[in-house]
Amino acid sequence: MSKILVLAEQQFGKLANATFSAIGAARQLAEKTGASYDIALAGQGIGGLAEQLGAYGAGTIYVLEDASLEKYTAQAYAQAFHSAAKASGATFVVAAATAIGKDCTPRVAARLGAGQASDVVAINGSGGALTYTRPMWAGNVLGEVKINTDIQVLTVRGSDFDAAEATGGSSAVEKIAAGVDAGSLRMTYVGLDAVESSRPALTDADVVISGGRGLKEASNFKLVEELADLLGGAVGATRAVVDAGWVPNDWQVGQTGKVVAPKLYIAVGISGAIQHLAGMKGSKTIVAINKDPEAPIFQVADYGLVADLFEVVPELTSKLKARAG
Amino acid sequence: MKILVTAKRVTDPDSKIVIKPDGSLDLDGVDFRMNYFCEIAVEEALRIQENLDDVEVVAVAIGDEEATKEVRTALAMGADRGILVECDEAKLDSDLVARILVKVVEEEEPDLIIMGKQAVDGDNNQVGQLLAEYLGWPQATFAYKVELEGETAAKVQREVDGGVETVHLTFPAVITTDLRLNEPRYASLPGIMKAKRKKLDVFEPDDFDIELEQKVEVVGYKAPPSRQAGVTVDSVDALLDKLANEAKVI
Ligand SMILES: Cc1cc2nc3c(=O)[nH]c(=O)nc-3n(C[C@H](O)[C@H](O)[C@H](O)COP(=O)(O)OP(=O)(O)OC[C@H]3O[C@@H](n4cnc5c(N)ncnc54)[C@H](O)[C@@H]3O)c2cc1C
């Protein structure tokens, strides 16, 4: 009998939005295999979150609490999630492909002797013959992969699985031993230097305005930020400007940064290197503003404006303001 | 202190990868080089070596015989010794790479392993974490800054969602690199000459009693859906009109 376990992600007492996409993926898996799904939640003092997760149609919410789980570390969380996988009898383990998901899930797979498909964007087939589609080579290629182990582990991209809606009802909540061997832990969480922002998170935003090296210097990034704030959007950036230290690391969109798929993506002064496209070409509507008509970004843009950004971005911002009245 | 670094051979990120009609990849004429994240790993190990006495840096690659070149590149950058575990790359998956590395680690007993967070071909982002778990070691993935505490521990800043996280690791440990950890050096000409004389041992999975049984298999490749060609607009007003009336996103 197939059984699915979703690894929920919480930090500082808050569930990550991506967890709901992972639940969305679990529902697809459930439909294809006839399996039911459970959710594992690890941490300390997280009863309230378990309650919240209980409205998403899972059979059981496994709650793993232990002093060693107070703050996220890969070693302790992998041990706890492994305990939950054992308790639930999971044949599929699903987590979001977030920083934590990428960090922790392979360790869970190793403990389970399972194969893992990372960054899954589609689940194909049904019953016992599933394959997973995942981007490779910076999204130049989609690979179709098959997992040969009895337990299959997936991390899924939030941009490609709709977040599950609450279905009402309430799952059984079961506290189980986290099974963390405190003596084996040789890492501790020290702290987080958080990027404070009142803007929506990049990966959740409906609108993303990203800036590139065409902005010339850090202080000009405010052109992008103003436009984003006006549209209630998030701000993204290319690796080039993150490397230059103009903006926080956390803003990088691309193969090795965040993958976003908003309704509207505006690329300002961005050439459109394949590594950048890998993180945004799933956006619904793409606008490119670049003064070079040959820039590759125009090949993925729905609307291209060949112009000097220093003229048209302020104009765009002021005309949008005027429209908003 | 001994540091093990990886030097994976990958397709040049600027090369175009073509999918053949039968769903396999056409890699003829594609350039290869060391995975950029591995270069960062080699660089970080060399910087540690420069700051401490008696640090040995050993570079390892797993792959086809051609991957000798990437090990030599690591040696030319300054690593002391090289290891190639020669096997058919097409028969590997992340888990096999990790299990082969476990054997290398058992032989070499390094204090620290530094490797790329992902290889820019498969983009799996798994091997460092798998290896750490198999060894029962702590890990710091996506490293942004590594501060050693003597030769037995480190504070590592990591690029995570929402900012930069700091973790403390007691060695032996695995660190995987992110883009901004350092700017890797180029191999100098004398470095390249010296590398030719450095020791490079070649093994096969058989030497470690490892059977190449894949847990994850690629059954086919296809091109990603291409986007419909868009239109060029000639003014901000035209753009606003399209966004409001056609795309309906503002
Ligand atoms: C291993 C690896 C991983 C990578 N990962 C990522 C990643 O995750 N994300 C990412 O973004 N990149 C990544 N890169 C880097 C990527 O290859 C490009 O170098 C980078 O995206 C380029 O950034 P850019 O578009 O800002 O700069 P450029 O390529 O320099 O483009 C600047 C653009 O601005 C335009 N411009 C200049 N002035 C103006 C003006 N006044 N008005 C309008 N337009 C103007 C120019 O025409 C040009 O097209 C990676 C690279 C490697 C090797």
XYZ file of C-alpha atoms and ligand atoms in Angstrom:
628
model
C 0.000 0.000 0.000
C 1.396 3.383 -0.977
C 1.605 6.093 1.600
C 2.777 9.665 1.151
C 4.496 11.798 3.776
C 4.851 15.545 3.312
C 7.713 17.141 5.260
C 6.303 20.447 6.468
C 8.672 23.357 6.807
C 8.439 25.728 9.741
C 10.862 28.238 11.101
C 10.411 30.601 14.018
C 6.902 29.267 14.529
C 5.703 29.988 10.995
C 4.886 27.528 8.243
C 6.629 28.168 4.927
C 4.182 28.892 2.114
C 6.039 26.382 -0.028
C 4.774 23.638 2.288
C 1.315 24.132 0.800
C 2.709 23.571 -2.694
C 4.298 20.380 -1.400
C 0.863 19.349 -0.101
C -0.494 20.209 -3.567
C 2.064 17.858 -5.104
C 1.153 15.182 -2.546
C -2.486 15.438 -3.596
C -1.470 14.867 -7.226
C 0.580 11.855 -6.159
C -2.340 10.600 -4.104
C -4.634 10.792 -7.109
C -2.179 8.956 -9.309
C -1.401 6.174 -6.844
C -4.532 5.871 -4.762
C -2.443 6.589 -1.687
C -3.355 8.809 1.240
C -1.027 11.416 2.680
C 0.256 12.362 6.103
C 2.283 15.385 7.155
C 5.356 15.505 9.403
C 6.040 18.630 11.413
C 9.227 19.034 13.431
C 10.258 21.677 15.938
C 9.619 22.695 19.517
C 6.354 24.198 20.792
C 4.612 23.751 17.453
C 1.205 22.429 18.511
C -0.578 25.417 16.955
C 0.976 24.757 13.585
C -0.100 21.125 13.711
C -3.646 22.332 14.241
C -3.333 24.630 11.234
C -2.028 21.809 9.024
C -4.901 19.613 10.161
C -7.265 21.381 7.765
C -5.471 20.178 4.621
C -6.885 16.716 4.191
C -3.999 14.688 5.602
C -4.696 11.437 7.421
C -2.323 12.117 10.294
C -0.128 15.028 11.311
C 2.965 13.534 12.928
C 4.392 16.001 15.423
C 8.041 15.639 16.366
C 9.132 17.787 19.273
C 12.534 17.778 20.872
C 14.893 20.322 22.405
C 17.307 19.646 19.543
C 14.660 20.822 17.066
C 14.144 24.242 18.620
C 16.086 25.771 15.716
C 16.503 24.194 12.296
C 19.680 22.208 11.659
C 20.036 19.657 8.877
C 21.391 16.887 11.093
C 18.668 16.924 13.746
C 15.766 17.557 11.372
C 16.838 14.734 9.061
C 16.797 12.345 12.015
C 13.362 13.541 13.112
C 11.833 13.348 9.627
C 13.328 9.886 9.261
C 11.472 8.841 12.413
C 8.238 10.196 10.951
C 8.785 8.364 7.665
C 9.284 5.126 9.595
C 6.211 5.706 11.782
C 3.985 6.516 8.825
C 5.255 3.699 6.618
C 5.785 6.234 3.834
C 6.597 5.022 0.337
C 6.737 8.608 -0.961
C 8.339 11.506 0.875
C 7.624 14.978 -0.496
C 9.213 18.282 0.525
C 9.367 21.746 -0.988
C 12.518 22.638 -2.925
C 13.320 25.575 -0.639
C 16.677 26.266 0.990
C 15.672 24.059 3.925
C 14.100 21.417 1.682
C 17.243 21.194 -0.416
C 19.451 21.135 2.662
C 17.625 18.490 4.652
C 15.796 16.149 2.280
C 18.808 14.312 0.795
C 19.850 13.399 4.340
C 16.405 11.913 4.925
C 16.723 9.999 1.630
C 20.131 8.663 2.706
C 18.699 7.417 6.003
C 15.835 5.738 4.161
C 18.072 4.204 1.503
C 15.843 5.989 -0.994
C 16.485 7.707 -4.302
C 15.562 11.363 -4.601
C 14.374 13.479 -7.526
C 15.160 17.147 -6.876
C 13.234 20.198 -8.075
C 10.397 18.207 -9.586
C 8.103 20.284 -11.830
C 5.703 17.543 -12.962
C 4.595 14.076 -11.902
C 3.818 11.724 -14.812
C 2.165 8.345 -15.164
C 0.136 6.549 -12.555
C 0.102 3.631 -10.162
C 3.475 1.961 -9.851
C 4.917 3.553 -13.011
C 5.600 7.138 -12.097
C 8.231 9.392 -13.585
C 9.175 12.890 -12.608
C 10.056 15.832 -14.803
C 12.861 18.048 -13.549
C 14.921 20.831 -15.109
C 18.597 20.106 -15.735
C 21.359 22.129 -17.388
C 19.935 25.409 -16.072
C 16.539 24.519 -17.486
C 17.943 24.023 -21.005
C 16.755 20.453 -20.746
C 13.911 18.731 -18.964
C 14.910 15.320 -17.689
C 12.379 12.586 -17.065
C 13.560 10.494 -14.145
C 12.479 7.278 -12.526
C 13.250 6.271 -8.956
C 14.129 2.599 -8.490
C 13.911 2.322 -4.697
C 10.922 1.184 -2.632
C 10.709 4.604 -1.059
C 10.759 7.581 -3.414
C 11.799 11.023 -2.212
C 10.906 14.236 -4.050
C 11.529 17.905 -3.621
C 9.044 19.935 -5.632
C 9.140 23.440 -7.031
C 6.560 25.800 -5.593
C 6.364 27.559 -8.949
C 4.949 24.426 -10.583
C 2.520 23.007 -8.033
C -0.462 25.025 -6.896
C -0.630 25.588 -3.176
C -3.215 23.285 -1.618
C -6.323 24.961 -0.269
C -7.668 23.970 3.116
C -10.386 21.357 2.797
C -11.767 21.769 6.287
C -12.049 18.794 8.590
C -9.236 17.970 10.911
C -6.536 15.356 10.672
C -5.521 13.186 13.578
C -2.566 14.730 15.370
C -0.068 12.195 16.656
C 2.945 13.084 18.748
C 5.786 10.676 18.142
C 9.315 10.409 19.445
C 11.654 12.527 17.316
C 14.358 9.896 17.709
C 17.154 12.449 17.542
C 20.436 11.112 18.892
C 21.677 14.256 20.623
C 25.164 12.806 20.967
C 25.519 12.540 17.198
C 24.835 16.219 16.539
C 27.889 18.301 15.783
C 26.225 21.405 14.401
C 24.361 24.264 15.999
C 22.279 27.121 14.695
C 23.908 30.460 15.521
C 21.619 33.033 13.960
C 19.929 34.535 10.947
C 20.814 37.851 9.431
C 17.365 38.391 7.968
C 16.588 40.604 5.018
C 13.825 42.713 6.521
C 11.185 43.607 4.015
C 7.577 44.656 3.948
C 7.334 43.330 0.400
C 5.883 39.916 -0.439
C 8.395 37.048 -0.627
C 9.920 36.627 -4.075
C 8.579 33.134 -4.507
C 5.035 34.076 -3.454
C 4.596 37.425 -5.191
C 2.170 37.985 -8.067
C 4.433 40.684 -9.430
C 8.236 40.609 -9.543
C 10.364 43.472 -10.802
C 13.992 42.485 -11.308
C 16.995 44.627 -12.051
C 20.310 43.856 -13.706
C 23.646 45.409 -14.435
C 21.976 47.847 -16.842
C 21.103 49.884 -13.748
C 24.773 50.878 -13.617
C 25.076 51.355 -9.870
C 23.521 50.328 -6.573
C 21.747 53.619 -5.912
C 19.793 53.291 -9.175
C 18.163 50.113 -7.903
C 15.583 52.347 -6.260
C 14.022 52.743 -9.733
C 13.203 49.036 -9.599
C 12.101 49.151 -5.965
C 9.722 52.074 -6.549
C 8.074 50.276 -9.420
C 7.774 47.096 -7.335
C 6.238 48.930 -4.398
C 3.742 50.647 -6.629
C 2.585 47.268 -7.973
C 2.751 45.528 -4.603
C 5.466 43.288 -5.973
C 8.722 41.724 -4.875
C 12.172 42.745 -6.075
C 14.527 40.360 -7.819
C 18.002 40.683 -9.277
C 20.564 38.984 -11.464
C 23.626 37.298 -10.096
C 25.741 40.104 -11.537
C 24.224 42.737 -9.268
C 24.085 40.453 -6.221
C 27.778 39.662 -6.694
C 28.445 43.385 -6.964
C 26.865 43.770 -3.532
C 24.100 46.125 -4.706
C 21.298 44.013 -3.245
C 20.904 41.107 -0.775
C 21.863 37.569 -1.913
C 18.338 36.506 -1.192
C 17.094 38.476 -4.212
C 18.900 36.426 -6.856
C 16.617 34.859 -9.444
C 17.930 32.013 -11.570
C 19.446 28.564 -11.847
C 21.349 28.956 -8.637
C 19.011 31.412 -6.956
C 15.243 31.496 -6.621
C 12.751 30.204 -9.145
C 9.751 32.481 -9.542
C 6.588 32.282 -11.625
C 4.569 35.431 -10.941
C 1.705 36.743 -13.049
C 3.903 39.656 -14.111
C 7.705 39.727 -14.328
C 9.444 42.889 -15.448
C 13.144 42.575 -16.300
C 14.928 45.907 -16.193
C 18.424 46.162 -17.666
C 18.842 42.374 -17.705
C 20.518 40.653 -20.657
C 18.726 37.316 -20.199
C 21.548 34.838 -19.631
C 20.321 31.249 -19.628
C 21.060 31.001 -15.887
C 18.744 33.934 -15.229
C 16.012 32.655 -17.550
C 16.044 29.370 -15.635
C 14.545 31.214 -12.686
C 11.811 33.237 -14.360
C 10.739 31.891 -17.711
C 7.722 30.204 -16.148
C 6.254 33.642 -15.373
C 2.852 34.297 -16.921
C 3.570 37.656 -18.521
C 7.145 38.813 -19.056
C 8.135 42.381 -19.850
C 11.700 43.242 -20.836
C 13.172 46.707 -20.817
C 16.600 46.797 -22.408
C 18.334 49.183 -24.754
C 19.938 46.379 -26.772
C 17.414 44.945 -29.262
C 19.561 41.796 -29.538
C 19.435 41.013 -25.807
C 18.299 37.373 -25.323
C 15.746 38.459 -22.709
C 13.538 39.581 -25.605
C 13.264 35.967 -26.762
C 11.207 35.084 -23.694
C 9.421 38.422 -23.264
C 5.759 38.874 -24.142
C 6.301 42.606 -24.345
C 9.667 44.090 -25.158
C 10.501 47.745 -24.835
C 13.805 48.603 -26.512
C 14.742 51.764 -24.651
C 16.999 53.411 -22.135
C 15.725 52.260 -18.783
C 16.667 55.555 -17.168
C 14.057 57.242 -19.349
C 11.268 54.688 -19.481
C 11.241 53.249 -15.953
C 10.555 56.616 -14.297
C 7.936 57.285 -16.971
C 6.323 53.896 -16.362
C 6.275 54.508 -12.622
C 4.746 57.958 -12.883
C 2.106 56.877 -15.405
C 1.153 53.915 -13.232
C 0.849 56.275 -10.294
C -1.386 58.532 -12.348
C -3.583 55.573 -13.336
C -3.914 54.540 -9.708
C -5.145 58.080 -9.139
C 44.804 19.138 8.641
C 43.515 17.510 5.487
C 40.850 18.960 3.181
C 39.151 16.962 0.457
C 37.701 18.957 -2.448
C 35.723 17.853 -5.468
C 36.477 18.749 -9.082
C 33.540 17.632 -11.175
C 33.743 17.745 -14.978
C 30.665 19.392 -16.478
C 29.588 20.879 -19.792
C 30.573 24.511 -20.172
C 27.593 26.580 -19.011
C 27.841 28.599 -22.227
C 27.533 25.544 -24.500
C 24.265 24.747 -26.147
C 22.928 21.309 -25.269
C 21.031 19.657 -28.113
C 18.484 16.888 -27.635
C 18.528 14.231 -30.319
C 15.270 12.954 -31.839
C 15.618 9.744 -29.793
C 15.525 11.744 -26.559
C 19.209 11.419 -25.732
C 21.647 14.308 -25.432
C 24.057 15.326 -28.154
C 27.240 16.312 -26.371
C 29.483 16.173 -29.442
C 31.407 19.361 -29.843
C 30.328 20.620 -26.419
C 33.110 22.084 -24.269
C 33.767 20.775 -20.807
C 35.288 22.383 -17.729
C 35.304 22.130 -13.955
C 31.953 22.801 -12.283
C 32.095 26.424 -11.180
C 30.966 25.568 -7.649
C 33.823 23.049 -7.399
C 36.297 25.736 -8.449
C 35.006 27.810 -5.556
C 35.519 24.783 -3.289
C 39.118 24.336 -4.447
C 39.770 28.051 -3.951
C 38.367 27.995 -0.421
C 40.557 25.042 0.519
C 43.630 26.777 -0.891
C 42.869 29.907 1.132
C 42.621 27.826 4.289
C 45.928 26.215 3.353
C 47.539 29.632 2.958
C 46.376 30.687 6.416
C 47.349 27.627 8.416
C 50.414 25.434 8.726
C 50.401 21.930 7.348
C 47.195 21.739 5.394
C 47.002 19.135 2.656
C 44.441 19.630 -0.102
C 43.330 16.538 -2.019
C 41.152 16.931 -5.127
C 38.839 14.152 -6.252
C 36.771 13.655 -9.384
C 34.418 10.807 -10.234
C 33.712 10.239 -13.896
C 35.140 9.314 -17.254
C 38.873 9.200 -17.882
C 38.543 12.687 -19.367
C 37.800 13.991 -15.876
C 41.541 13.645 -15.223
C 41.721 17.114 -16.752
C 39.586 18.627 -14.021
C 41.694 16.947 -11.332
C 44.791 18.391 -13.045
C 43.153 21.812 -13.086
C 42.619 21.579 -9.337
C 46.262 20.555 -8.954
C 47.317 23.460 -11.164
C 45.334 25.837 -8.964
C 47.371 24.495 -6.048
C 45.875 21.303 -4.651
C 48.567 18.855 -3.493
C 47.283 15.527 -4.693
C 44.603 14.151 -6.972
C 42.262 11.173 -7.114
C 40.144 10.026 -10.035
C 37.538 7.345 -9.556
C 37.051 6.293 -13.124
C 33.637 5.108 -14.187
C 31.021 5.580 -16.840
C 29.408 8.847 -15.873
C 26.124 7.814 -17.508
C 25.795 5.016 -14.935
C 26.044 7.331 -11.928
C 23.466 9.130 -9.859
C 23.907 11.471 -6.898
C 23.643 8.608 -4.447
C 26.391 6.565 -6.147
C 28.679 9.583 -6.240
C 28.083 10.069 -2.519
C 28.715 6.392 -1.771
C 31.939 6.397 -3.780
C 33.018 9.518 -1.902
C 32.320 7.728 1.389
C 34.960 5.168 0.359
C 37.421 7.880 -0.588
C 36.806 9.537 2.776
C 37.400 6.252 4.606
C 40.787 6.005 2.845
C 41.796 9.630 3.198
C 40.246 10.579 6.560
C 39.980 14.302 5.827
C 38.984 16.788 8.534
C 36.921 18.799 6.127
C 35.259 18.217 2.762
C 34.453 21.221 0.588
C 32.392 20.656 -2.526
C 30.040 22.468 -4.892
C 26.427 22.920 -3.806
C 25.334 21.561 -7.158
C 26.801 20.547 -10.482
C 25.559 22.823 -13.231
C 24.677 19.881 -15.508
C 22.382 17.670 -13.409
C 21.484 20.493 -10.981
C 20.616 17.899 -8.336
C 22.027 19.584 -5.246
C 22.247 16.332 -3.274
C 25.740 14.859 -3.060
C 27.138 16.963 -0.199
C 24.099 16.308 1.957
C 23.997 12.576 1.152
C 27.691 12.252 1.890
C 27.356 14.089 5.193
C 24.509 11.841 6.289
C 26.273 8.625 5.246
C 29.283 9.730 7.264
C 27.174 10.999 10.163
C 28.866 14.378 9.801
C 27.460 17.878 10.162
C 27.054 20.036 7.078
C 26.868 23.641 5.968
C 25.413 23.887 2.495
C 25.317 27.044 0.342
C 28.325 28.580 2.110
C 28.788 32.319 1.796
C 31.592 32.745 4.298
C 33.699 30.190 6.182
C 35.505 31.186 9.363
C 37.705 28.461 10.808
C 38.165 28.076 14.538
C 41.600 26.503 14.583
C 41.544 23.176 12.775
C 38.617 21.612 14.531
C 35.557 23.749 13.922
C 34.089 26.492 11.767
C 31.430 29.107 11.721
C 29.771 29.125 8.316
C 27.445 31.752 6.911
C 24.951 30.279 4.480
C 22.738 31.746 1.771
C 19.200 30.736 2.726
C 15.662 31.932 1.996
C 15.227 35.241 3.732
C 18.830 36.121 4.465
C 22.134 34.735 5.635
C 22.155 32.050 8.322
C 25.113 31.181 10.506
C 25.800 27.657 11.730
C 28.597 26.257 13.837
C 30.175 22.955 12.803
C 32.555 20.695 14.675
C 34.853 18.806 12.303
C 34.949 16.510 10.492
C 32.298 18.220 8.387
C 31.009 18.845 4.883
C 30.708 22.334 3.423
C 29.087 23.047 0.050
C 29.834 26.298 -1.729
C 27.577 29.020 -3.035
C 28.487 31.592 -5.674
C 29.716 34.360 -3.430
C 32.072 32.422 -1.161
C 35.101 33.565 -3.149
C 36.406 34.346 -6.596
C 38.371 31.285 -7.762
C 41.914 31.876 -9.022
C 43.130 30.874 -12.443
C 45.847 28.276 -12.665
C 49.183 29.970 -13.341
C 51.611 28.663 -15.947
C 54.094 27.471 -13.293
C 51.102 25.955 -11.494
C 50.171 24.014 -14.605
C 53.762 22.789 -15.031
C 53.951 21.706 -11.395
C 50.595 19.941 -11.605
C 51.987 17.523 -14.162
C 54.329 16.112 -11.547
C 51.821 15.922 -8.723
C 50.493 12.546 -7.663
C 47.189 11.471 -9.203
C 45.811 8.080 -8.192
C 43.190 6.367 -10.298
C 40.641 3.957 -8.840
C 37.608 2.134 -10.108
C 34.345 1.506 -8.263
C 35.381 -2.179 -8.129
C 38.320 -1.202 -5.940
C 35.765 -0.081 -3.389
C 33.349 -2.975 -3.884
C 30.693 -0.642 -5.181
C 28.179 -1.875 -7.688
C 26.886 0.808 -10.007
C 23.229 0.353 -9.271
C 21.292 3.557 -9.807
C 18.588 4.642 -7.410
C 17.554 7.383 -9.788
C 17.638 6.953 -13.536
C 17.079 9.456 -16.317
C 14.768 7.788 -18.819
C 14.676 10.622 -21.341
C 15.281 14.251 -22.081
C 13.094 16.779 -23.780
C 13.295 20.439 -24.602
C 11.449 22.783 -22.264
C 8.313 24.326 -23.749
C 9.327 27.409 -25.674
C 7.504 30.639 -25.050
C 5.385 32.217 -27.754
C 7.331 34.967 -29.456
C 6.254 38.281 -27.981
C 5.871 41.692 -29.468
C 7.938 44.831 -29.309
C 6.147 47.902 -28.042
C 7.433 51.323 -28.976
C 6.440 53.391 -25.962
C 5.524 53.249 -22.314
C 1.930 54.072 -23.250
C 1.777 51.127 -25.620
C 3.204 48.878 -22.904
C 0.654 50.058 -20.358
C -2.122 49.477 -22.854
C -0.970 45.883 -23.449
C -0.560 45.160 -19.742
C -3.982 46.554 -18.915
C -6.051 45.336 -21.849
C -4.328 42.276 -23.271
C -2.445 40.613 -20.410
C -4.793 42.134 -17.828
C -2.097 42.172 -15.166
C -2.381 45.786 -14.022
C 27.429 28.705 -12.478
C 26.689 29.948 -12.799
C 25.483 30.190 -12.157
C 24.774 31.363 -12.417
N 23.567 31.560 -11.786
C 22.868 32.679 -12.062
C 21.580 32.913 -11.467
O 21.062 32.105 -10.682
N 20.930 34.055 -11.772
C 21.443 34.997 -12.648
O 20.793 36.025 -12.878
N 22.634 34.798 -13.210
C 23.371 33.674 -12.942
N 24.592 33.513 -13.530
C 25.183 34.649 -14.270
C 24.682 34.823 -15.680
O 25.423 33.976 -16.532
C 24.856 36.295 -16.153
O 26.209 36.661 -16.026
C 24.011 37.313 -15.386
O 22.679 36.869 -15.277
C 24.053 38.647 -16.096
O 23.416 39.641 -15.338
P 22.839 40.962 -15.994
O 21.810 40.617 -16.995
O 22.447 41.856 -14.862
O 24.118 41.650 -16.644
P 24.552 41.810 -18.165
O 24.601 40.510 -18.839
O 25.746 42.653 -18.122
O 23.343 42.618 -18.839
C 23.062 43.966 -18.612
C 21.992 44.390 -19.624
O 21.595 45.716 -19.357
C 21.353 46.366 -20.601
N 21.501 47.805 -20.377
C 22.631 48.495 -20.080
N 22.344 49.791 -19.929
C 21.022 49.938 -20.133
C 20.143 51.062 -20.128
N 20.565 52.292 -19.861
N 18.833 50.849 -20.410
C 18.374 49.602 -20.702
N 19.164 48.502 -20.704
C 20.476 48.686 -20.429
C 22.390 45.803 -21.529
O 21.964 45.935 -22.870
C 22.483 44.335 -21.073
O 21.620 43.514 -21.832
C 25.300 32.326 -13.311
C 26.487 32.076 -13.962
C 27.189 30.900 -13.731
C 28.456 30.648 -14.473
